[in-house]
Short mmCIF file of C-alpha atoms and ligand atoms in Angstrom, two decimals:
data_model
loop_
_atom_site.label_atom_id
_atom_site.label_comp_id
_atom_site.label_asym_id
_atom_site.label_seq_id
_atom_site.Cartn_x
_atom_site.Cartn_y
_atom_site.Cartn_z
CA MET A 243 35.77 5.29 17.34
CA ASP A 244 38.96 3.27 17.79
CA LEU A 245 40.11 2.36 14.29
CA PHE A 246 43.10 0.43 15.67
CA LYS A 247 40.85 -1.84 17.71
CA ILE A 248 38.49 -2.40 14.76
CA PHE A 249 41.37 -3.20 12.40
CA GLU A 250 42.74 -5.72 14.88
CA LYS A 251 39.43 -7.60 14.87
CA PHE A 252 39.80 -8.13 11.12
CA LEU A 253 43.55 -8.63 10.88
CA PRO A 254 45.24 -9.43 14.22
CA THR A 255 48.52 -10.19 12.44
CA GLU A 256 48.94 -6.64 11.10
CA LYS A 257 48.94 -3.20 12.68
CA ILE A 258 47.79 0.17 11.37
CA LEU A 259 50.70 2.40 10.39
CA GLY A 260 48.56 5.31 9.23
CA TYR A 261 45.10 6.26 8.01
CA LYS A 262 43.12 9.13 6.52
CA LYS A 263 39.50 9.88 5.65
CA TYR A 264 38.87 8.98 2.04
CA GLY A 265 36.42 9.55 -0.84
CA ASN A 266 33.36 11.77 -1.21
CA GLY A 267 30.50 9.40 -0.40
CA HIS A 268 27.33 10.81 1.20
CA ILE A 269 26.40 7.73 3.22
CA ASN A 270 29.24 5.80 4.84
CA VAL A 271 32.42 7.11 6.45
CA THR A 272 35.44 5.78 4.58
CA TYR A 273 39.09 5.51 5.69
CA LEU A 274 42.14 4.52 3.70
CA VAL A 275 44.46 2.55 5.96
CA VAL A 276 48.05 1.40 5.49
CA SER A 277 49.40 -1.44 7.61
CA ASP A 278 52.87 -2.25 8.92
CA LYS A 279 53.10 -4.81 6.08
CA ASN A 280 52.65 -1.95 3.63
CA GLU A 281 49.24 -3.23 2.57
CA PHE A 282 46.41 -0.77 1.84
CA TYR A 283 42.85 -1.30 3.06
CA ILE A 284 39.51 0.50 3.08
CA VAL A 285 37.74 0.57 6.44
CA GLN A 286 34.17 1.88 6.46
CA LYS A 287 31.73 2.81 9.14
CA ILE A 288 28.41 1.60 7.75
CA ASN A 289 25.58 4.10 7.91
CA SER A 290 23.10 2.15 9.99
CA TYR A 291 20.40 4.80 9.59
CA ALA A 292 20.38 4.05 5.84
CA PHE A 293 21.07 0.33 6.22
CA LYS A 294 18.84 -1.09 8.93
CA ASP A 295 19.81 -4.74 8.34
CA VAL A 296 23.59 -5.02 8.20
CA ASP A 297 23.57 -8.84 7.92
CA LEU A 298 21.37 -8.64 4.83
CA LEU A 299 23.52 -5.82 3.43
CA MET A 300 26.78 -7.75 3.82
CA ASN A 301 25.22 -10.96 2.57
CA ASN A 302 24.16 -9.18 -0.66
CA ILE A 303 27.65 -7.76 -1.20
CA VAL A 304 29.46 -11.03 -0.52
CA THR A 305 27.04 -12.96 -2.78
CA VAL A 306 27.70 -10.54 -5.63
CA THR A 307 31.48 -10.26 -5.17
CA THR A 308 31.81 -14.05 -4.92
CA HIS A 309 29.81 -14.47 -8.13
CA LEU A 310 32.06 -11.97 -9.91
CA LYS A 311 35.23 -13.51 -8.50
CA ASN A 312 34.16 -16.94 -9.78
CA LYS A 313 34.07 -15.37 -13.25
CA ASN A 314 37.54 -13.85 -12.73
CA ILE A 315 36.15 -10.31 -12.68
CA GLU A 316 38.00 -7.81 -10.50
CA SER A 317 35.83 -6.76 -7.61
CA ILE A 318 36.02 -5.58 -4.01
CA GLN A 319 37.21 -8.23 -1.61
CA MET A 320 35.54 -8.11 1.78
CA LEU A 321 37.51 -9.34 4.77
CA GLN A 322 36.08 -11.61 7.45
CA ALA A 323 36.59 -10.62 11.06
CA VAL A 324 38.08 -13.19 13.45
CA ASP A 325 34.54 -14.28 14.42
CA GLY A 326 33.77 -15.10 10.75
CA LYS A 327 31.43 -12.14 10.18
CA TYR A 328 31.96 -9.60 7.42
CA TYR A 329 31.59 -6.72 9.87
CA VAL A 330 32.62 -5.72 13.35
CA LYS A 331 30.13 -4.17 15.77
CA GLU A 332 31.69 -1.68 18.17
CA ASN A 333 29.64 0.58 20.47
CA ASP A 334 26.50 0.00 18.41
CA GLU A 335 28.28 1.02 15.20
CA TYR A 336 29.13 -1.31 12.33
CA TYR A 337 32.42 -1.42 10.47
CA ARG A 338 33.67 -3.41 7.50
CA MET A 339 36.99 -3.72 5.78
CA TYR A 340 38.24 -4.63 2.33
CA ARG A 341 41.40 -4.59 0.27
CA PHE A 342 42.25 -1.40 -1.54
CA ILE A 343 42.27 -2.14 -5.26
CA ASP A 344 45.76 -1.09 -6.19
CA LYS A 345 46.66 1.52 -8.83
CA THR A 346 43.09 2.71 -9.18
CA MET A 347 41.40 6.09 -8.93
CA THR A 348 37.91 7.54 -9.11
CA PHE A 349 36.63 10.50 -11.10
CA GLU A 350 34.19 13.06 -9.72
CA LYS A 351 33.28 14.19 -13.25
CA PRO A 352 33.75 12.73 -16.71
CA GLU A 353 37.14 13.49 -18.23
CA GLY A 354 35.99 13.52 -21.84
CA LEU A 355 33.76 11.06 -23.65
CA LYS A 356 36.22 8.20 -23.10
CA THR A 357 35.36 8.08 -19.38
CA VAL A 358 31.68 8.17 -20.29
CA LYS A 359 32.03 5.22 -22.67
CA ASN A 360 34.18 3.29 -20.20
CA ALA A 361 31.62 3.80 -17.44
CA ALA A 362 28.76 2.72 -19.74
CA GLN A 363 30.63 -0.40 -20.76
CA ALA A 364 31.42 -1.11 -17.10
CA PHE A 365 27.80 -0.92 -15.95
CA GLY A 366 26.58 -2.80 -19.05
CA LYS A 367 29.02 -5.62 -18.31
CA PHE A 368 28.00 -5.51 -14.65
CA HIS A 369 24.36 -6.17 -15.65
CA ASN A 370 25.45 -8.93 -18.00
CA ASN A 371 27.75 -10.59 -15.48
CA LEU A 372 25.04 -10.70 -12.84
CA SER A 373 22.28 -11.89 -15.16
CA ASP A 374 22.92 -15.54 -14.24
CA LEU A 375 22.91 -14.91 -10.48
CA ASP A 376 19.72 -16.12 -8.79
CA ALA A 377 17.99 -12.88 -7.72
CA SER A 378 16.27 -14.61 -4.82
CA LYS A 379 19.70 -14.80 -3.12
CA LEU A 380 19.62 -11.02 -2.68
CA GLY A 381 17.41 -9.15 -0.22
CA GLU A 382 15.84 -5.72 -0.74
CA VAL A 383 18.39 -3.81 1.32
CA ILE A 384 16.52 -0.48 1.19
CA PRO A 385 12.89 -1.25 0.30
CA HIS A 386 11.42 0.91 -2.50
CA PHE A 387 14.81 2.52 -3.11
CA HIS A 388 13.97 3.69 -6.63
CA ASP A 389 10.20 3.66 -6.30
CA THR A 390 9.91 7.25 -7.52
CA PRO A 391 6.14 7.67 -6.86
CA LYS A 392 6.72 6.48 -3.27
CA ARG A 393 9.62 8.93 -2.93
CA TYR A 394 7.18 11.64 -4.03
CA ASN A 395 4.61 10.52 -1.45
CA ASP A 396 7.30 10.55 1.25
CA LEU A 397 8.08 14.12 0.24
CA LEU A 398 4.40 15.06 0.55
CA ILE A 399 4.42 13.65 4.10
CA ALA A 400 7.56 15.63 4.97
CA ILE A 401 5.90 18.75 3.54
CA LYS A 402 2.81 18.17 5.66
CA GLU A 403 4.84 17.61 8.82
CA ASP A 404 7.33 20.43 8.15
CA LYS A 405 9.20 19.39 11.29
CA LEU A 406 11.81 22.15 11.19
CA GLY A 407 9.70 24.96 9.72
CA ARG A 408 11.84 24.87 6.55
CA LEU A 409 8.89 24.59 4.14
CA LYS A 410 8.79 28.36 3.74
CA ASN A 411 12.23 28.21 2.03
CA VAL A 412 11.26 25.70 -0.62
CA SER A 413 8.05 26.80 -2.31
CA ARG A 414 9.75 27.07 -5.73
CA GLU A 415 11.25 23.57 -5.41
CA VAL A 416 7.92 22.04 -4.35
CA GLU A 417 6.26 23.72 -7.33
CA ILE A 418 8.81 22.24 -9.76
CA VAL A 419 8.36 18.73 -8.36
CA GLN A 420 4.57 19.02 -8.50
CA LYS A 421 4.72 20.19 -12.10
CA TYR A 422 6.27 16.86 -13.12
CA ALA A 423 4.35 14.59 -10.72
CA ASP A 424 2.49 12.79 -13.52
CA LYS A 425 5.75 11.59 -15.12
CA LEU A 426 7.26 9.89 -12.11
CA SER A 427 5.77 6.42 -12.53
CA LEU A 428 6.94 5.52 -16.05
CA ILE A 429 9.52 2.97 -14.87
CA THR A 430 7.54 1.53 -11.95
CA ASP A 431 4.45 1.16 -14.20
CA GLY A 432 6.63 -0.74 -16.68
CA LEU A 433 7.81 -3.05 -13.89
CA SER A 434 4.22 -3.67 -12.78
CA SER A 435 3.06 -4.51 -16.30
CA GLY A 436 6.12 -6.69 -16.99
CA GLU A 437 7.23 -4.58 -19.98
CA VAL A 438 10.24 -3.55 -17.90
CA GLU A 439 12.06 -6.57 -16.47
CA LEU A 440 13.74 -7.18 -13.13
CA HIS A 441 17.53 -7.62 -13.20
CA ILE A 442 20.21 -7.43 -10.57
CA THR A 443 21.24 -3.80 -10.64
CA HIS A 444 23.69 -1.55 -8.80
CA ASN A 445 21.24 1.25 -8.01
CA ASP A 446 23.93 3.80 -7.14
CA PRO A 447 26.04 4.00 -10.31
CA LYS A 448 27.64 7.36 -9.58
CA ILE A 449 30.81 8.00 -11.53
CA ASN A 450 32.82 7.85 -8.27
CA ASN A 451 31.51 4.34 -7.67
CA ALA A 452 33.61 2.99 -10.55
CA LEU A 453 37.37 2.50 -10.21
CA PHE A 454 39.63 3.35 -13.14
CA ASP A 455 43.26 2.45 -13.75
CA THR A 456 45.56 5.28 -12.60
CA GLU A 457 47.74 4.94 -15.69
CA ASN A 458 45.52 4.37 -18.72
CA HIS A 459 42.14 5.37 -17.17
CA GLU A 460 40.56 2.12 -18.35
CA PHE A 461 37.72 0.80 -16.20
CA ARG A 462 38.82 -1.61 -13.45
CA SER A 463 36.01 -2.35 -11.01
CA ILE A 464 32.56 -1.34 -9.82
CA ILE A 465 32.51 -0.52 -6.10
CA ASP A 466 30.02 0.69 -3.48
CA LEU A 467 27.82 -2.39 -3.79
CA ASP A 468 25.59 -1.42 -0.84
CA THR A 469 22.45 -1.09 -2.92
CA VAL A 470 22.93 -4.05 -5.27
CA MET A 471 19.54 -5.77 -5.45
CA PRO A 472 16.83 -6.60 -7.94
CA GLY A 473 15.79 -3.52 -9.93
CA SER A 474 15.42 -2.15 -13.44
CA VAL A 475 18.41 -1.50 -15.70
CA LEU A 476 16.72 1.87 -16.31
CA TYR A 477 17.53 2.81 -12.70
CA ASP A 478 21.24 2.38 -13.39
CA PHE A 479 21.06 3.90 -16.86
CA GLY A 480 19.23 6.96 -15.54
CA ASP A 481 21.29 7.46 -12.41
CA ALA A 482 24.63 7.01 -14.19
CA LEU A 483 23.64 9.77 -16.61
CA ARG A 484 22.40 11.92 -13.73
CA SER A 485 25.82 11.61 -12.17
CA LEU A 486 27.73 12.20 -15.43
CA PHE A 487 25.62 15.29 -16.23
CA THR A 488 26.05 16.63 -12.70
CA GLY A 489 29.80 15.97 -12.55
CA ASP A 490 31.41 17.66 -9.55
CA LYS A 491 28.64 20.28 -9.35
CA GLU A 492 26.14 18.42 -7.16
CA ASP A 493 26.96 20.85 -4.32
CA SER A 494 27.20 23.93 -6.54
CA THR A 495 25.17 27.04 -5.79
CA GLU A 496 25.33 27.88 -9.51
CA TYR A 497 22.63 25.32 -10.05
CA GLU A 498 21.51 26.75 -13.39
CA LYS A 499 24.83 25.46 -14.78
CA VAL A 500 23.84 21.85 -14.06
CA VAL A 501 22.12 20.76 -17.27
CA GLY A 502 21.86 17.72 -19.52
CA ASN A 503 24.44 17.07 -22.21
CA PRO A 504 23.27 15.30 -25.39
CA GLU A 505 26.85 14.30 -26.33
CA ILE A 506 27.29 12.50 -23.02
CA TYR A 507 23.88 10.88 -23.43
CA LYS A 508 24.75 9.61 -26.91
CA ALA A 509 28.16 8.26 -25.85
CA TYR A 510 26.76 6.51 -22.78
CA LEU A 511 23.77 5.05 -24.64
CA SER A 512 25.89 3.73 -27.55
CA SER A 513 28.34 1.87 -25.29
CA TYR A 514 25.68 0.68 -22.86
CA TYR A 515 23.41 -0.56 -25.65
CA ASN A 516 26.28 -2.48 -27.21
CA GLU A 517 26.71 -4.48 -24.00
CA THR A 518 23.04 -5.11 -23.26
CA LYS A 519 21.05 -5.22 -26.49
CA SER A 520 20.56 -8.99 -26.24
CA PHE A 521 18.21 -8.65 -23.29
CA LEU A 522 16.63 -5.18 -23.47
CA THR A 523 12.86 -5.01 -24.01
CA LYS A 524 11.09 -2.64 -26.40
CA ARG A 525 9.64 -0.64 -23.48
CA GLU A 526 13.04 -0.35 -21.78
CA ILE A 527 14.47 1.16 -24.95
CA GLU A 528 11.48 3.54 -25.24
CA LEU A 529 12.11 4.68 -21.67
CA PHE A 530 15.86 5.36 -22.07
CA PRO A 531 15.30 9.09 -22.76
CA TYR A 532 13.04 9.39 -19.68
CA ALA A 533 15.22 7.45 -17.24
CA PRO A 534 17.81 10.22 -16.61
CA PHE A 535 14.93 12.63 -15.95
CA ILE A 536 13.17 10.26 -13.54
CA LEU A 537 16.29 9.32 -11.59
CA THR A 538 17.38 12.96 -11.41
CA ILE A 539 14.07 14.31 -10.16
CA GLU A 540 13.93 11.40 -7.70
CA CYS A 541 17.33 12.42 -6.36
CA GLY A 542 16.14 16.03 -6.07
CA ILE A 543 13.02 14.82 -4.22
CA ARG A 544 15.20 12.80 -1.80
CA PHE A 545 17.47 15.78 -1.04
CA LEU A 546 14.40 17.98 -0.52
CA GLU A 547 12.73 15.45 1.77
CA ASP A 548 15.93 15.14 3.81
CA TYR A 549 16.22 18.95 4.04
CA LEU A 550 12.66 19.16 5.38
CA LYS A 551 13.30 16.33 7.84
CA GLY A 552 16.47 17.94 9.22
CA ASP A 553 19.26 16.21 7.25
CA VAL A 554 18.90 12.80 8.81
CA TYR A 555 19.97 10.66 5.82
CA PHE A 556 22.67 12.32 3.69
CA HIS A 557 25.88 13.65 5.24
CA THR A 558 25.76 17.43 5.10
CA LYS A 559 28.39 20.10 5.79
CA TYR A 560 26.15 23.14 6.34
CA GLU A 561 22.50 23.96 6.96
CA GLU A 562 21.34 24.44 3.37
CA HIS A 563 23.50 21.70 1.87
CA ASN A 564 20.64 19.35 0.97
CA LEU A 565 18.63 22.27 -0.43
CA VAL A 566 21.53 23.29 -2.68
CA ARG A 567 21.85 19.68 -3.87
CA CYS A 568 18.11 19.54 -4.49
CA ARG A 569 18.31 22.67 -6.64
CA THR A 570 21.07 21.31 -8.87
CA GLN A 571 19.10 18.11 -9.43
CA LEU A 572 15.81 19.89 -10.14
CA ASN A 573 17.52 22.20 -12.62
CA LEU A 574 19.08 19.19 -14.33
CA ALA A 575 15.79 17.25 -14.36
CA SER A 576 13.96 20.23 -15.92
CA SER A 577 16.64 20.65 -18.58
CA ILE A 578 16.30 16.99 -19.57
CA ILE A 579 12.51 16.86 -19.77
CA GLU A 580 12.35 20.18 -21.65
CA ASN A 581 14.60 18.63 -24.31
CA ILE A 582 13.03 15.18 -24.28
CA ASP A 583 12.46 15.17 -28.06
CA LEU A 584 16.17 15.58 -28.64
CA TYR A 585 16.99 12.67 -26.29
CA LYS A 586 14.32 10.57 -28.05
CA GLN A 587 15.83 11.38 -31.42
CA ILE A 588 19.33 10.40 -30.26
CA THR A 589 17.91 7.16 -28.88
CA SER A 590 16.25 6.16 -32.12
CA ASN A 591 19.41 7.08 -34.09
CA VAL A 592 21.58 4.92 -31.80
CA VAL A 593 19.21 2.00 -31.46
CA GLY A 594 18.09 2.12 -35.07
CA GLY A 595 14.50 1.09 -34.48
CA LYS A 596 14.93 -2.24 -32.67
P1 ADP B 815 30.22 5.62 0.06
O1 ADP B 815 29.11 4.65 0.27
O2 ADP B 815 30.42 6.51 1.21
O3 ADP B 815 30.06 6.35 -1.24
P2 ADP B 815 32.32 4.02 -1.26
O4 ADP B 815 32.29 2.53 -1.07
O5 ADP B 815 31.87 4.54 -2.56
O6 ADP B 815 31.56 4.72 -0.03
O7 ADP B 815 33.82 4.47 -1.00
C1 ADP B 815 34.19 5.85 -0.99
C2 ADP B 815 35.40 6.07 -1.92
O8 ADP B 815 36.52 5.23 -1.46
C3 ADP B 815 35.20 5.65 -3.37
O9 ADP B 815 34.61 6.67 -4.15
C4 ADP B 815 36.63 5.34 -3.82
O10 ADP B 815 37.32 6.53 -4.13
C5 ADP B 815 37.26 4.75 -2.58
N1 ADP B 815 37.26 3.27 -2.54
C6 ADP B 815 36.31 2.51 -1.97
N2 ADP B 815 36.60 1.20 -2.07
C7 ADP B 815 37.77 1.12 -2.72
C8 ADP B 815 38.63 0.03 -3.10
N3 ADP B 815 38.34 -1.25 -2.82
N4 ADP B 815 39.79 0.31 -3.73
C9 ADP B 815 40.11 1.59 -4.01
N5 ADP B 815 39.37 2.66 -3.67
C10 ADP B 815 38.20 2.44 -3.03
C1 GN1 B 816 24.35 8.52 -2.22
O1 GN1 B 816 26.83 6.86 -1.16
P1 GN1 B 816 26.90 7.65 -2.39
O2 GN1 B 816 27.45 9.02 -2.18
O3 GN1 B 816 27.58 6.88 -3.52
C2 GN1 B 816 23.04 7.72 -2.31
C3 GN1 B 816 22.57 7.66 -3.76
C4 GN1 B 816 22.39 9.07 -4.30
C5 GN1 B 816 23.70 9.82 -4.15
C6 GN1 B 816 23.55 11.26 -4.59
C7 GN1 B 816 22.69 4.46 -0.46
O4 GN1 B 816 25.36 7.83 -2.92
O5 GN1 B 816 21.32 6.97 -3.84
O6 GN1 B 816 22.01 9.03 -5.65
O7 GN1 B 816 24.17 9.80 -2.77
N1 GN1 B 816 23.25 6.37 -1.80
C8 GN1 B 816 22.36 5.81 -0.95
O8 GN1 B 816 24.80 11.83 -4.74
O9 GN1 B 816 21.33 6.38 -0.59
MG1 MG B 817 30.23 5.79 -3.14
#
């Protein structure tokens, strides 16, 4: 990969002075670049295994960022290459570039309940700000992304095929997933019946996909808009809590330490509910306690499937990496569902019987 050549196709009037690999994402490869005009940029190699239709992907992102910009909301600013496209194709690989949002930082784990509340407010406002964007302008960039029952079926196929002979290492994990198989369709059933509504959602609201101000740690901007598309707000609610509960321990071998945290749940729910109560349905509120469980077990299922398939989707650093990640998520999912009455109680206290 020639980063200099790629950069030139976006900005022929500037030159790269230096660059380094940046961030902890599992999908794309990200570089922080500084130019001879002392401007900072993010250049990313797009993961074209995950994103099969790069035109659709970039169209979604530009549609959303333009909508936010028109409302004066700080957002990532994609650059157009000299040919007018929002990506450059080089040796069958796709690259994109955007401005670094200055004086911002990401967190890998919540730094106290203030970060939790800020993140909840951020994603609540994100849902609100996109509620007047015509959903038909966005394509389904990864079909069935949070269709948890389908994710489970995909896992069953990977188990059957056992391409790498790894099934023998995961009997305990398969058993845990099977134990909860009847609880995986709560959100998708709600969508089918109409009790859970379609919104434009982020679908990957990890804590490190929100930028915070370096000085006062206030929320600045939501990033990593790759999976923005129509979905349920419960996907974002559940996955944000999954990420906040997991913190920086997603890759930890001490997986029994990755458990739910009722204080974090309460803080997130209170701030999120404040932003979104005008449009939430009764069923969505009922499913709040289940959403972190569903999104967490789904994530565990996806890591397990990828482990069985030979680590084709998520970036991994060693052979058992996806299996370790799967274990942390399954431990977390179990700890949430085992305490579901507590999460239900917190929900009814916060929501006060809407
Ligand atoms: P991935 O899909 O690999 O997770 P992200 O878009 O989340 O890629 O970018 C990886 C990291 O780069 C982020 O967690 C954040 O730290 C940083 N980053 C990305 N875009 C920006 C931006 N516009 N301004 C500042 N930092 C950014
Ligand atoms: C991936 O790209 P990143 O690291 O923000 C994944 C999410 C998973 C997450 C698990 C497009 O997110 O769905 O929840 O890893 N993103 C995609 O850490 O698959
Ligand atoms: Mg990311």
